[in-house]
Structures are given as C-alpha cells and as structure tokens.
Amino acid sequence: MVNLTIDHQAVCVPEGTTVIEAAKQAGIPIPRLCYLKGINEIGACRVCVVEVEGKDKLIISCNNKVEEGMVIYTNSRKVRMNRKNTIELILSQHDCHCATCVRSGNCALQEIANDLNILEIPYKMEIEKLPWNKEFPLIRNAAKCIKCMRCIQICDKVQGLHVWDLTGTGSRTTVNVSLNRKIEEADCSLCGQCITHCPTGALRVRDDTEKAWNAIEDKNKITVVQIAPAVRTAWGEVLGMKREHATVGKMVDALKRMGFDYVFDSVFSADLTIMEEGAEFVERFRKGETRNHPMFTSCCPGWIRFIKSQYPHLVPYLSTAKSPQQMFGAVMKSYFAEKIGVKPENIVTVSVMPCVAKKGESKMELYFEEYGGHDVDLVLTTRELDRMIRSAHIKVDTLVEKECDQIMHDGTGAGVIFGTTGGVMEAALRSAHYLITGKNPDPDAFEQVRGMEAGKQGWIEAVVPIADAQVKVAVVSGLGNTRQLLEALEAGKVHYDFVEVMACPGGCVGGGGQPIHNEENLTNERRENLYFLDRNYAIRFSHENPDVLRLYSDYMERPNSHKAHLLLHTDHKAWEMPRAPKNR
Amino acid sequence: MSRLEISTPNKAQVVVEGLYKDLERRIEASPPGLCPVDMSRAFLVLCHAQTCGKCVPCRVGLGQLNNMLTDVLDGNATMDTIELIEETAFAIMHSADCAIGYEAASMVYKGVIGFREDYEVHIREGRCTCTYNQPVPCTSLCPAEVDIPGYIALVREGRYQDAIRLIRKDNPFPTTCGFICEHPCEARCRRNMVDDSINIRGLKRLAADLAGKVPPPPCAPSTGKRVAVVGGGPCGLSAAYYMQLMGHQVTVFEMLPQLGGMLRYGIPNYRLPKDRLEEDIEAILETGVEVKYGLRIGSDITIQRLREEYDAVLIAIGASTDKKLGIPNDDAEGIISAVHFLRTIGMGETVDLTGQETIIIGGGNVSMDAARTAIRMGAKKVSIVYRRRIVDMTALPSEIEGAIAEGVEVQVLKAPMRIEVDETGHVSGLWVQPQMVSTIRDGRASIKPTKEKDILIPCNSIIVAIGQDIEYHHFEEAGVSVARGRIHAENYGGFDNIPGVFAGGDCATGPATVIMAISQAKVVAANIDEYLGFHHEISCDVVIPKASLADRTPCGRVNMTEREACERVKDFEGCEYGMSEQEGKQEASRCLRCDHFGYGVFKGGRETIW
C-alpha cells in the first residue's frame, strides 16, 4: 500500500494505482476529458493535471502512479489556471455552437467549460473543416473533435478494427479514417463504440428523425414501428426515468402519441428468429455439418460486416436467418400488410434500435411477389427515440402502459434476452432442446452461457447435453474478442457447434445507438433488467409464442419452409463489404 | 569625444544567440515522418524572419511563398498553386541579392520538386500521407529495436542483471555493444531538446560491467528441427541464440579457431577486450548451440550438403576478403590488407613493425583500427593517407581523435597513385597525387587534383583498408543469388528459389555495423522459425520501472574517459574507462522516458514480443 496526501487528505491505496484513481477513492473527481480507464490513459488533453509538492512541472493524474509520501494538490491556483487555459485552448479549436449539437447537455467538454466558468475564449477561433459523407450512418464532424484519441483506442484495443488513426503531423495532426481511406471504403463494422465513447459531438450517428416525422405526416403511408429488446433497458436513462418505470409499454404510448400507426415489439421477431435459426441449427447439427465449422448466429449486423470484411471465407457458416429487425420488416410488409389490407409499398417500417449497424443493414433489399423495396425503411437509435420524445414535448411522467398492437403482439422471455450477449444462444438452446427431445428444459438450465465474465480467453464456452448429444457452444461479444475466437477456431485450437457473436461489448444493451454516459458503463444494469424481464414473462420459450405459431399456421407453414426462406432468410453474399486492408 | 566604440551585444541578442543553439539541438532531435510541406513552410518562416528587407524577392517573395504553402496545407490551393510556388521559388533563387533570399527559395524549390507528390495529395485529398510513426526515437533508430528507455530505467534503479536480460530480448551482445556499438540510437535523442543526448552506449556498458554473469532464459521445448549456421560472427551467433531459445538445435560452422568473427578478428582488443566478448559468447553457447570449428564453406562443407543434413541453413559468413588498391605494384612485398593484419593480431600472433614507417590507406573505422594497432606493433611512424579531408572520413570522430592522440599522422587530400618498390621488390614508398576540395556533389564535397607534382611518401609497409568483399563463388555455384559482390537475399532474409536457405549480416548487406548484423539475425531467426512451421515468440518478463515524475533540470551528459594515450599505446588493454555507478545513475536519470511521456504512451511505445 502507498500512503499519500491529496488535497490535505490522507489517502492509502494499493501500489500501482494512478493518481486519478487514488483521488477518486478519496472522493475527489479530478476533471478530465480524454481519460478512459484501462483504454485511454495517455494524457492527451492535459486537463487532469495536478500539482505535486516539490515539483515545478505539473503532472497528469491519469497515467502517473502514486508514490509514497506524495503531496498532491488537485485544485491549487497553479492547477486551476493551467486547467482553465487548457480548456480555453481546446475550445479555440472546437465548434462551440452547442445549441445545434446532438450532444448538448451530454458533452464532457461543455460540462467542464461550464464548471470552470469559462465565459469567453481569449484565443482566435480555428475550426477544422473536413468533408464527410453525411449519408453514411456514422458521421464525423472534425470541427468538434478534440483529439482525445478515444475513438482510435476503442477501435484498436476493444474492437480490433483499426478504423481510426491520426493523420497528418504537427499542428495539422487530426483524427481520420486510417490508411487514407474514406469511411465508406473502410472495413468499419458500424458498431458505433467510437460514438458512445466520444466525449463531444464529433462522432454521431446519422439523424433520421426528420424522415420519421415526415412518414408520420404522410397521409398515404401507414407507419409500423418495432422496438428492439435492448431499447427498453436504456431509453429512460436520459429522460430522468427510473429503470423500473421506463417500460416498453410506456414507449408504446410515446410512439402512439407521436402518431405512429402501429407499434410492435421486436421480441416477437426474436422468437421468430429462434424458430428459423434454431431449426436451421438443429438440421445442420444433425447432418454433422457443424463437425468442422460451427454455425454462427446472424442477428448482429456489426458482426456480419466484420465477418464479411475480415473472414470472408467463413461467411458460408453464418446462419442464413435474417436478423430479427429484418424478419419483422419482411413480415410487416407481407403477412401484416395482407391482414390489414394495405399494399406493402404504402407501409413505412420503422425500427427503434440500440444500434448503428442496423442503419446500414436496413439498406438490404426485399423482393417479394410484386414488391421491391426494403424490409425496414427507417432505423432510429435509442438516442433518436429519446430526442423525438423530447421534441414532441411529451412529459414522461404522463406516459402510461400501452399494449403492442395485435396479431404480432406476443413475446417471450427467450426473445427479450436477445438484447444481451448470451441471450440469443440461451433462447436458441431452450428451443433446440425442445426440438430435439420434444420436451421443454428448465428455462434457466443454460445459465452458463450468460454473464460478462468471459475471462482471459475473451469468450464463454459450454458443452450442453441435449438428449444423447453434446452441443459445444461459444458466446462472444466485442470484435476484438471475436477475432481471438475466430483465430482459435481457424488454428484448430477450439471447436464449437454453435457460436453466438455480438459486435458490441456486452451485446445490444451496450450498443452504439444507446444513450451515452461519458465514462460510465451501464451495460450490466441493462443486462440485469433483461434477465429480470425474462423471469417475469408468462412464456419463456420462443416455440410457445402464440402469435409466432399463428404466423406459421396462417402464413409461413413451418420454419425453413419455402416461403420462410423467401421472407425470413437472406443471402449474405448479396452485397459487398469493403475488405480488411492487407498486411494490417 | 571618442572616435570608436567597443560594441557589446545587448541582452536580447544574447538571448537570441541562446535560442539559436536551442533550435540547432531541436533540429538534431527532429523525429522522422513529419509532413514535408509543413516542415518546408516552417523553415521558410524562419528564413523570412532573417531577411534584412532591402530586396523585393526576399522581403515580399518569401512571404508570398509562405502564403501559398499555407494554402496547400489548409486545403485552399489548386494544382496551379504548385506551379506558382515552383515559379516563384525559381525566380527568387535567381533574383535575390544574397544567400538569405536565394537559399531560402532554394529550400522551397527542392521540396516542390523532391516531394511534389505530397503537395499534390494535400491538394487532392486535403490530408497529408505522413504519420508520426517513430514515437520513441532511440528504439526506432536502433536497427535491433532494443528497448532502450526500459534498460536505462533499470540501470537507474541499479537492476543491472535485469537490464542485460531486457537487452538480450533484442540483442544477445550487450557487453560487446556496450563497448563498440556505433549507437545510432543517440542520433535523435529527444534529450537533445533540453541539453544533450543520453550516453546510451555508456549506460549499456555500465550494465554489462556491473551485472556479473547473467544466464540466458530457458529454451522452448525442443522442436526436433536442426539449423546450420555458416559463420560464427555477430549475425550467425545472434540468430543461433534466438533459434535455440525457440527450441531448434543450431550448429554453427566456423572456419577460424574461435567464435566472434569480426568482433574477435577485426576489432582490436583495446577497443573490445576479448575477455568481455567472451561474456556474450558464453551466454549464447549456454543455450546449447553446437559449434564446429575449422570448416570453410565451399571447400570443407557445401551448401548442398548442409541443405540435405539440416532443416534450414543460414549463411552469415561476413565480409572478410580484402579489396585491392588497383594501382601499379599493389601486390608488392610489404603490402597487406587491414583485414589480414588485424586477423593475425586477433589470433594472438604478432606482426613486427618495430622501427618501420607504415602507411594506412583509407578513412574508415578499419583504417583507424589498423593504424592504432600498427602503433602498438612498434611502428616508428604511422600515417593514414586519405584522398579527402578528415571531415569526409567515414570513421567515427572519436576513433579519428583516438588515432591522432596516439601519434598517428593523418595525411589528407592525397590520392594514392602507385607504389614505389626497392630492388628486392619490397615496398619503399607511396606516390600520392595532391588533391584540393571542390564542389559539393550528392551532398558530399568532391575533390580534384591540384595539378602539383606527385609526392613520394617513403615507407616500409602499407596496410590497405579500403573496404571488404565476400567470397561468393561457392554460393553463386550453389544457386544463391549474388549481386554487386553480395549475397542478395529477399527482404525476409531468404531466397525464393532455394527454400530453407537464408542469409544475413555483412555478407548480405556489405560491411556494416554489429547492431545491423544483430537486427538481421532477428529477422532471419523469426523467418526460419516460420519456415520450420512454428510461431515462437521472444519476450522478456522483466518489469520496467515506472517513469520518474521529477522535473527535467538541464544537466550535462556524462562522457566516458580514456587511458592516457602515451600509456595505452604500450599494450592492447582496453582504452576506455566505463562510467562509475554514480555517473550512470545521473546519466540514466536524464532519460526523458519517451516510452511514457509523449506519443510513446499512446502508440508504438513498446513492443514486448517479437
């Protein structure tokens, strides 16, 4: 243990603790901007400076470690003046039009500038301008970038894709897509982790809310919304709602009040996905096809972009099932359109997703009978939903529980856990067990595939006995971990029958479209929420979802039928993804 | 009334003079990889500040050039801007009255021609293709990429054994390099920006002096693969060391009675004491390397045989044949090559030069070694004869100074023309043609004859040190690619047409430094491992001390001292005194820890595995 004094307070912390963490333990939050514990401890912003007694030069607290007997001042005049000066310098290169910034009120720079009472910038403003394709789901505004390097580090260290890098040198050094590529030419998975870790509004998702309002206004269009499982765990966070109050029912109410015609819960299509993907897995497993290569899940579009760019030769081992979002869109424009007697071209399908990659995925084409278009027309992130609620000036305490609309109303506990890492696997195993043995297992029988504690290996593995078969499964989230898993598979070090992959760490609850809390990570709380909901569902098996069963009996016949293949499955090779650069 | 006045510089001038010095040191420490257009612009701003203001091209033109370069950098330029930059710079070069103007314009002009592509990318794509890619200057510039800040920090804490272990991860010759490395690592040391570069070699030597015997790390489990290494010099032995650690069984074929190659048979004992060289060799052999002595490739063993008997073959025979002078009588009695001369001494024999006048031809390090050795062999007078000037010599300045201190005469601007022999056919003198320095060509001052008469320098012996070649005929016959007198391996160290055969060290690069040979050994060791179907990693588990947060108060660099010249010429004992522990701690604490402060903490600061 190391003893030191911080702001006249005696502190005792383990050796190797950084000054910033030692101060935190003493209840002193040292102001910082670029710091991201364990990921970005590079002292780029110089905001976390502190004064060490006996030393002339200030030191930064985020990557320097405590020493015995140190006397530290985090708020001396010297520190305060220096910190303020640094912020003024950062502001001189930052587009400070906060009123029109998507991160206003949730911006680390804005907060610190306010905290330090900076009312004027004494320097000449020098705003960087770099062109960007505003049609792309991921948008970078150089004018707001403070070069904290978090995006580079997240993409390098957590997602292992190296999409971002510093370019140029000297005063013109800036962050841009690596290897002199344009973003649309890069092998970006669109996981959006760079966005949720950006302290300012420099990185954001393309805003499609105006398109949603226009669709609502269009008298010739019927708007049909679906809400992804993970959205319910997070949408209330920035609206001042407690997690237990921010229910999916209140979201339905909000969406209806905004004027959407029909609102559904993607838990329904998650169950539908299990029917298709589960049946597909059981078939592949029984045929022995998984003896050499596992079947990979296909519900995460970030993962699909990853495998197509990094391991294109493994694409044939993906399940052909569409993601729940796309399945629901297809069902809305076929089965549902028929039921309500509206032509599919007059339906606008909208989905609310915790995800950035879904915006890319929705470009996937749907051709069915005379219809040619998209499964899903418009994807809104959780953050965009929140902004629509605010711009519709809906007071959240007036929201009431509303049911989803009928014929695709029902959901199960198995479908709701799709929003977390391990959830798709667990839901699939519950139904696979039934498909193979004809009997339901205990719904909590597969708890071993839950949990974030992936350990050193970076993923969870389990051998699941079903009847007389041993099914070897693996669950992984985060693309850096995913690469490790695939490398181990490729090297023959491990073998699995079924592998679930989610691009974002922790799965969709930690998705790139979820509310942003600067340094705070709420993934675990959101996951707990989903497991709570699972336990409280009346039905916990996808194959028992009454509305799903009716969809089959009325329309799709059976899982993996010809019609199901036309509507619910996809050809992963139908579109091109930029390949990973060589010799990375 | 006084008619004249003694001028004294005012305070501002004095400060500016100091700033000039600061800038000089800063430029010396300038990292590679910076945007060339931005650097051009920055230099131009300095040049423009130097203008006296009298003449239009310099006063106005340099400013306009700056505007245009700024436009290029800011994305406000078109391709026409480049044309105008070129035309303007060209015009100023031809119209400015003094060097302040025309040389400034010339710098811009050289750039606009030399890196036009970079100008164009700025305009076309609005970005620079350059990135800052050498975050820790010393490690980046060390060919073997030794973790220099790491071992300096260990030396600072007195953890000398750990320092040796850490160095050996990338360089199995820590002691040798502590004595004789040419230390390219020091060239752009960021400490230059404060006061002076760190004495990195000196700190390495201190670690070697104080560490005692440090055993090598354990070898990986045996792979059952056998590798033949031809040549027991720094490249061959380093590769053998790493391949043993990877679990392969290496056999080194050495034609001479002992290992070390040029380290033993080229570098004199007074620079690298052989008992110290043994420390490195012992540790290398401790990994289990087998050695077969007295076998010469081509005559005693063949590549073909080795390929049959071993899973892979590394050629690391060095460059040990002499170059001929190519002037009349160059084969006369009394003329020997420096390589031969030094090797003879290295084998413990003597070449008695007592009372002789000896001439050394050449201006490289080998020439200095030969000259200083000749002094120790009793020569009455030793003269180095060189065509150019002292500043043009390729030898390290410290080696030249050492030679001069020991009484070596340096005769410059004299081109050897022919050799005078006596009636017995023995050399009796060297005819040289007087030269004068002339124009700069390719960045180097050229020479031309003064048209004075040739001069005869009388002598009894001549030692030729004008470079070395390799013996490549056997390799050529075996199908190994040979180009320009060197073995021509691909950049992975192997040959596309003969799988399993690799080459490295001087025989592949031409005569170079020890650390270059070691860096090549790393490359070939890794690639032979891959070739054999393995992916072994070399790492080191030494924990590196955290960076000190102490203020960086300017402090002078500790330079090593030497034995008195009049004493050291009497024997072959080491010349240089190592640093004291006290000096070492101070010197180590000068290190700025670029692995922790600056870009190094963000990217590329430390590669712990290769």
Coordinates of C-alpha atoms in Angstrom, one line a residue, chain A residues 92-497:
Chain A
S92 CA -10.5 27.6 -29.6
Q93 CA -10.5 24.7 -32.0
H94 CA -13.9 23.4 -31.1
D95 CA -17.1 24.4 -32.9
C96 CA -18.9 25.8 -29.8
H97 CA -22.4 26.0 -31.4
C98 CA -23.8 24.0 -28.6
A99 CA -27.4 24.8 -29.3
T100 CA -27.3 22.8 -32.5
C101 CA -25.2 20.0 -31.2
V102 CA -26.6 16.5 -30.6
R103 CA -24.5 16.2 -27.5
S104 CA -25.6 19.4 -25.9
G105 CA -26.3 18.6 -22.2
N106 CA -24.3 15.4 -22.5
C107 CA -21.0 16.7 -23.5
A108 CA -17.9 16.4 -21.4
L109 CA -16.3 19.5 -22.9
Q110 CA -19.4 21.6 -22.4
E111 CA -19.7 20.4 -18.8
I112 CA -16.1 21.1 -17.9
A113 CA -16.2 24.5 -19.6
N114 CA -19.3 25.4 -17.6
D115 CA -17.8 24.1 -14.4
L116 CA -14.7 26.2 -14.9
N117 CA -16.8 29.3 -15.6
I118 CA -15.3 29.9 -18.9
L119 CA -17.4 32.7 -20.4
E120 CA -15.1 33.9 -23.1
I121 CA -12.4 32.3 -25.3
P122 CA -9.4 34.6 -25.4
Y123 CA -7.9 33.0 -28.5
K124 CA -8.6 33.2 -32.2
M125 CA -11.0 30.5 -33.2
E126 CA -9.5 27.9 -35.6
I127 CA -12.1 25.5 -36.6
E128 CA -11.0 22.5 -38.6
K129 CA -13.1 21.5 -41.7
L130 CA -13.0 18.1 -43.3
P131 CA -15.5 16.8 -45.8
W132 CA -17.6 13.8 -44.8
N133 CA -20.3 11.7 -46.4
K134 CA -23.4 12.7 -44.5
E135 CA -25.4 9.8 -45.9
F136 CA -23.2 7.3 -44.1
P137 CA -24.7 6.0 -40.8
L138 CA -21.5 7.1 -38.9
I139 CA -20.7 10.8 -39.1
R140 CA -17.6 12.6 -38.0
N141 CA -17.5 16.3 -37.6
A142 CA -13.9 17.4 -37.5
A143 CA -15.0 20.8 -36.1
K144 CA -16.0 19.2 -32.9
C145 CA -13.2 16.7 -32.5
I146 CA -10.9 17.4 -29.5
K147 CA -8.4 14.7 -30.5
C148 CA -8.8 12.8 -27.3
M149 CA -8.0 9.6 -29.2
R150 CA -10.7 7.6 -27.5
C151 CA -12.2 6.6 -30.9
I152 CA -8.8 5.3 -32.1
Q153 CA -8.2 3.4 -28.9
I154 CA -11.7 1.8 -28.7
C155 CA -11.4 0.7 -32.3
D156 CA -7.8 -0.6 -31.8
K157 CA -8.0 -2.1 -28.4
V158 CA -11.6 -3.3 -27.9
Q159 CA -12.9 -3.8 -31.4
G160 CA -9.5 -4.5 -33.1
L161 CA -10.6 -3.0 -36.4
H162 CA -8.2 0.0 -36.5
V163 CA -10.6 2.1 -38.5
W164 CA -9.4 5.4 -36.9
D165 CA -5.9 6.8 -36.8
L166 CA -4.1 10.0 -36.6
T167 CA -3.3 11.6 -39.9
G168 CA -1.0 14.4 -40.7
T169 CA 1.7 15.8 -38.4
G170 CA 2.4 18.9 -36.5
S171 CA -0.3 21.4 -35.9
R172 CA -2.4 19.8 -38.6
T173 CA -2.5 16.4 -36.9
T174 CA -6.0 15.2 -36.8
V175 CA -8.1 12.0 -36.5
N176 CA -9.4 10.4 -39.6
V177 CA -10.1 7.1 -41.2
S178 CA -6.9 5.1 -41.2
L179 CA -4.8 4.4 -44.3
N180 CA -6.1 7.5 -46.1
R181 CA -9.4 5.8 -46.7
K182 CA -12.9 7.3 -46.9
I183 CA -15.2 5.9 -44.2
E184 CA -17.4 4.2 -46.9
E185 CA -14.3 2.4 -48.2
A186 CA -13.2 1.3 -44.8
D187 CA -13.9 -2.1 -43.1
C188 CA -15.9 -0.3 -40.4
S189 CA -18.3 -2.6 -38.6
L190 CA -20.6 0.3 -37.7
C191 CA -20.6 -1.0 -34.1
G192 CA -20.7 2.7 -33.0
Q193 CA -18.5 2.2 -30.0
C194 CA -16.5 5.2 -31.1
I195 CA -19.6 7.3 -31.0
T196 CA -20.6 6.2 -27.5
H197 CA -17.1 6.8 -26.3
C198 CA -16.7 10.2 -27.9
P199 CA -16.7 12.9 -25.2
T200 CA -18.2 15.5 -27.6
G201 CA -20.4 15.7 -30.7
A202 CA -17.6 14.9 -33.1
L203 CA -18.8 11.4 -33.8
R204 CA -22.5 10.8 -34.1
V205 CA -25.0 8.6 -35.9
R206 CA -26.9 9.9 -38.9
D207 CA -30.1 11.5 -37.7
D208 CA -33.2 10.1 -39.3
T209 CA -35.8 11.6 -37.1
E210 CA -37.0 14.1 -39.7
K211 CA -37.7 11.2 -42.1
A212 CA -39.7 9.6 -39.3
W213 CA -41.8 12.7 -38.7
N214 CA -42.3 13.0 -42.5
A215 CA -43.6 9.4 -42.7
I216 CA -46.0 10.1 -39.8
E217 CA -47.3 13.1 -41.6
D218 CA -47.8 11.4 -44.9
K219 CA -51.5 10.5 -45.2
N220 CA -50.8 7.8 -47.8
K221 CA -48.5 5.9 -45.6
I222 CA -49.1 3.5 -42.7
T223 CA -46.2 3.7 -40.2
V224 CA -45.3 0.5 -38.4
V225 CA -42.8 0.5 -35.6
Q226 CA -40.8 -2.2 -33.9
I227 CA -38.8 -1.7 -30.7
A228 CA -35.7 -3.8 -30.1
P229 CA -35.3 -5.6 -26.7
A230 CA -32.3 -3.6 -25.5
V231 CA -34.0 -0.3 -26.1
R232 CA -36.3 -0.8 -23.1
T233 CA -33.4 -1.1 -20.8
A234 CA -32.0 2.3 -21.6
W235 CA -34.4 4.7 -23.2
G236 CA -35.4 6.3 -19.9
E237 CA -31.9 7.0 -18.7
V238 CA -31.6 10.4 -20.2
L239 CA -35.2 11.3 -19.7
G240 CA -34.9 11.3 -16.0
M241 CA -36.9 8.0 -15.6
K242 CA -36.0 5.2 -13.2
R243 CA -35.2 2.0 -14.9
E244 CA -38.3 0.2 -13.5
H245 CA -40.5 3.0 -14.7
A246 CA -39.1 3.1 -18.2
T247 CA -41.1 0.2 -19.6
V248 CA -41.7 -0.9 -23.1
G249 CA -45.4 -0.2 -22.5
K250 CA -44.7 3.5 -21.9
M251 CA -42.6 3.5 -25.1
V252 CA -45.5 2.2 -27.0
D253 CA -47.6 5.0 -25.5
A254 CA -45.0 7.6 -26.5
L255 CA -44.7 6.3 -30.1
K256 CA -48.5 6.2 -30.5
R257 CA -48.7 9.8 -29.2
M258 CA -46.2 10.9 -31.7
G259 CA -48.5 9.5 -34.4
F260 CA -47.1 6.1 -35.4
D261 CA -49.9 3.9 -36.6
Y262 CA -48.8 0.5 -35.3
V263 CA -46.3 -0.4 -32.7
F264 CA -44.8 -3.8 -32.2
D265 CA -42.1 -5.3 -30.0
S266 CA -39.1 -7.0 -31.7
V267 CA -39.3 -9.6 -29.0
F268 CA -41.9 -11.2 -31.4
S269 CA -39.4 -11.4 -34.2
A270 CA -36.7 -12.5 -31.9
D271 CA -38.9 -15.5 -31.2
L272 CA -39.4 -15.9 -34.9
T273 CA -35.7 -15.8 -35.4
I274 CA -35.2 -18.6 -32.9
M275 CA -37.8 -20.7 -34.8
E276 CA -35.8 -20.2 -38.1
E277 CA -32.3 -20.2 -36.7
G278 CA -33.0 -22.9 -34.1
A279 CA -34.4 -25.2 -36.8
E280 CA -31.5 -24.4 -39.1
F281 CA -29.0 -25.2 -36.4
V282 CA -30.7 -28.5 -35.4
E283 CA -30.7 -29.5 -39.1
R284 CA -27.0 -28.6 -39.6
F285 CA -26.1 -30.3 -36.3
R286 CA -28.0 -33.5 -37.1
K287 CA -26.4 -33.6 -40.6
G288 CA -23.0 -33.3 -38.9
E289 CA -22.2 -30.1 -40.7
T290 CA -21.1 -28.5 -37.5
R291 CA -18.3 -31.0 -37.0
N292 CA -15.8 -28.9 -38.9
H293 CA -17.2 -25.5 -38.6
P294 CA -19.7 -24.1 -36.2
M295 CA -22.9 -22.3 -37.3
F296 CA -22.6 -18.6 -36.4
T297 CA -25.5 -16.5 -35.4
S298 CA -26.6 -13.8 -37.9
C299 CA -28.6 -11.4 -35.9
C300 CA -25.9 -8.8 -35.3
P301 CA -25.3 -6.6 -38.4
G302 CA -22.0 -5.3 -36.9
W303 CA -20.8 -8.9 -36.7
I304 CA -22.0 -9.6 -40.3
R305 CA -20.0 -6.6 -41.5
F306 CA -17.0 -7.8 -39.5
I307 CA -17.0 -11.4 -40.8
K308 CA -17.6 -10.2 -44.4
S309 CA -14.6 -7.9 -44.2
Q310 CA -12.2 -9.8 -42.1
Y311 CA -13.0 -13.5 -42.6
P312 CA -15.0 -13.7 -45.9
H313 CA -14.2 -17.4 -46.2
L314 CA -16.2 -18.0 -43.1
V315 CA -19.4 -16.4 -44.4
P316 CA -20.9 -19.7 -45.5
Y317 CA -21.0 -20.8 -41.9
L318 CA -23.3 -18.0 -40.9
S319 CA -26.9 -18.9 -40.3
T320 CA -29.0 -17.7 -43.3
A321 CA -31.7 -16.3 -41.0
K322 CA -32.2 -12.6 -41.3
S323 CA -31.8 -10.5 -38.1
P324 CA -35.0 -10.0 -36.0
Q325 CA -35.2 -6.4 -37.4
Q326 CA -35.2 -7.6 -41.0
M327 CA -37.5 -10.5 -40.3
F328 CA -40.0 -8.2 -38.7
G329 CA -39.8 -5.8 -41.5
A330 CA -40.5 -8.6 -44.0
V331 CA -43.4 -9.9 -42.0
M332 CA -44.8 -6.4 -41.7
K333 CA -44.7 -5.9 -45.5
S334 CA -46.2 -9.4 -46.3
Y335 CA -48.3 -11.1 -43.6
F336 CA -49.3 -8.0 -41.7
A337 CA -49.9 -5.9 -44.9
E338 CA -52.2 -8.6 -46.1
K339 CA -54.0 -8.8 -42.8
I340 CA -54.7 -5.0 -42.7
G341 CA -55.3 -4.8 -46.4
V342 CA -52.6 -2.3 -47.2
K343 CA -50.1 -2.6 -50.1
P344 CA -46.5 -3.1 -48.8
E345 CA -45.4 0.0 -50.7
N346 CA -47.7 2.1 -48.6
I347 CA -46.2 0.8 -45.4
V348 CA -43.3 2.6 -43.8
T349 CA -41.4 0.2 -41.5
V350 CA -39.6 1.9 -38.7
S351 CA -37.4 0.3 -36.1
V352 CA -36.0 1.6 -32.8
M353 CA -32.7 0.0 -32.2
P354 CA -29.8 0.3 -29.8
C355 CA -27.5 0.0 -32.8
V356 CA -25.7 1.9 -35.6
A357 CA -25.1 -1.0 -37.9
K358 CA -28.9 -1.6 -38.2
K359 CA -29.0 1.6 -40.2
G360 CA -26.6 0.0 -42.6
E361 CA -28.4 -3.3 -42.5
S362 CA -31.7 -1.7 -43.5
K363 CA -30.4 -1.0 -46.9
M364 CA -30.7 -4.7 -47.6
E365 CA -33.3 -5.3 -50.3
L366 CA -36.5 -7.2 -50.1
Y367 CA -38.2 -8.7 -53.2
F368 CA -41.5 -10.4 -52.5
E369 CA -44.1 -11.0 -55.1
E370 CA -44.7 -7.6 -56.8
Y371 CA -43.0 -5.7 -54.0
G372 CA -39.5 -4.4 -54.4
G373 CA -38.0 -2.4 -51.6
H374 CA -36.6 -2.8 -48.1
D375 CA -37.7 -4.9 -45.1
V376 CA -37.1 -1.9 -42.9
D377 CA -37.4 1.7 -44.3
L378 CA -36.1 3.6 -41.3
V379 CA -33.9 2.9 -38.3
L380 CA -33.9 5.1 -35.3
T381 CA -31.4 4.6 -32.5
T382 CA -32.5 4.7 -28.8
R383 CA -31.0 8.2 -28.7
E384 CA -33.1 9.4 -31.7
L385 CA -36.2 8.0 -30.0
D386 CA -35.3 10.0 -26.9
R387 CA -34.9 13.1 -29.0
M388 CA -38.3 12.5 -30.7
I389 CA -40.0 12.2 -27.3
R390 CA -38.4 15.4 -26.3
S391 CA -39.2 17.3 -29.4
A392 CA -42.8 16.0 -29.2
H393 CA -42.7 17.6 -25.7
I394 CA -44.1 14.5 -24.1
K395 CA -43.8 14.6 -20.4
V396 CA -42.6 11.2 -19.5
D397 CA -44.5 11.1 -16.2
T398 CA -47.7 11.3 -18.1
L399 CA -46.9 8.1 -20.1
V400 CA -49.0 5.1 -19.3
E401 CA -48.6 1.4 -20.1
K402 CA -49.9 0.5 -23.5
E403 CA -50.1 -2.8 -25.2
C404 CA -48.5 -3.5 -28.5
D405 CA -50.7 -4.0 -31.5
Q406 CA -52.3 -7.2 -32.4
I407 CA -51.5 -10.2 -34.5
M408 CA -47.8 -9.8 -33.7
H409 CA -48.3 -8.9 -30.2
D410 CA -46.9 -11.7 -28.1
G411 CA -43.4 -12.1 -26.9
T412 CA -41.5 -14.5 -24.6
G413 CA -38.7 -14.3 -22.1
A414 CA -36.5 -16.1 -24.6
G415 CA -37.0 -13.3 -27.1
V416 CA -36.3 -10.4 -24.7
I417 CA -32.8 -11.6 -23.7
F418 CA -31.8 -11.2 -27.4
G419 CA -30.6 -7.8 -26.2
T420 CA -27.6 -9.2 -24.3
T421 CA -24.6 -11.2 -25.0
G422 CA -25.5 -14.9 -24.5
G423 CA -29.2 -14.2 -24.9
V424 CA -29.6 -15.5 -28.5
M425 CA -27.7 -18.6 -27.5
E426 CA -29.8 -19.2 -24.5
A427 CA -33.0 -18.7 -26.3
A428 CA -31.9 -21.0 -29.1
L429 CA -30.8 -23.7 -26.7
R430 CA -34.2 -23.6 -24.9
S431 CA -35.9 -24.3 -28.2
A432 CA -33.3 -26.6 -29.6
H433 CA -33.8 -28.8 -26.5
Y434 CA -37.5 -28.9 -27.3
L435 CA -36.9 -29.6 -31.0
I436 CA -34.5 -32.5 -30.2
T437 CA -36.2 -34.0 -27.2
G438 CA -39.8 -32.9 -27.6
K439 CA -39.7 -31.7 -24.0
N440 CA -39.1 -28.2 -22.5
P441 CA -36.0 -27.8 -20.4
D442 CA -35.9 -25.8 -17.2
P443 CA -35.9 -22.2 -18.7
D444 CA -32.8 -21.4 -16.6
A445 CA -31.0 -24.6 -17.5
F446 CA -28.5 -22.8 -19.7
E447 CA -27.3 -20.1 -17.3
Q448 CA -23.7 -20.9 -18.1
V449 CA -23.9 -19.0 -21.4
R450 CA -24.8 -15.8 -19.5
G451 CA -22.5 -13.4 -17.9
M452 CA -19.9 -10.9 -18.9
E453 CA -17.1 -12.7 -17.2
A454 CA -15.5 -14.0 -20.3
G455 CA -12.2 -14.2 -18.6
K456 CA -8.8 -14.1 -20.2
Q457 CA -9.9 -16.1 -23.2
G458 CA -12.4 -13.4 -24.2
W459 CA -15.3 -15.6 -24.7
I460 CA -17.6 -18.1 -22.9
E461 CA -17.8 -21.7 -23.9
A462 CA -20.0 -24.5 -22.7
V463 CA -20.9 -28.1 -23.5
V464 CA -24.6 -28.5 -23.4
P465 CA -26.0 -32.0 -23.2
I466 CA -29.3 -32.3 -25.1
A467 CA -30.7 -35.9 -25.2
D468 CA -27.7 -38.0 -26.0
A469 CA -25.9 -35.2 -27.9
Q470 CA -23.2 -32.9 -26.6
V471 CA -23.6 -29.5 -28.1
K472 CA -20.5 -27.4 -27.9
V473 CA -21.3 -23.7 -27.9
A474 CA -19.5 -20.4 -27.5
V475 CA -20.6 -16.9 -26.8
V476 CA -18.6 -13.8 -27.6
S477 CA -19.1 -10.1 -27.6
G478 CA -16.8 -7.3 -28.7
L479 CA -15.0 -7.7 -32.0
G480 CA -11.5 -7.9 -30.5
N481 CA -12.7 -10.9 -28.6
T482 CA -14.4 -12.2 -31.7
R483 CA -11.2 -12.1 -33.7
Q484 CA -9.4 -14.1 -30.9
L485 CA -12.2 -16.7 -31.0
L486 CA -12.1 -16.9 -34.8
E487 CA -8.3 -17.2 -34.8
A488 CA -8.5 -20.0 -32.2
L489 CA -11.1 -21.7 -34.4
E490 CA -9.0 -21.3 -37.5
A491 CA -5.9 -22.6 -35.8
G492 CA -7.9 -25.7 -34.7
K493 CA -7.3 -24.9 -31.0
V494 CA -11.0 -25.0 -30.3
H495 CA -14.1 -26.4 -31.8
Y496 CA -17.8 -25.5 -31.4
D497 CA -21.1 -26.4 -33.0

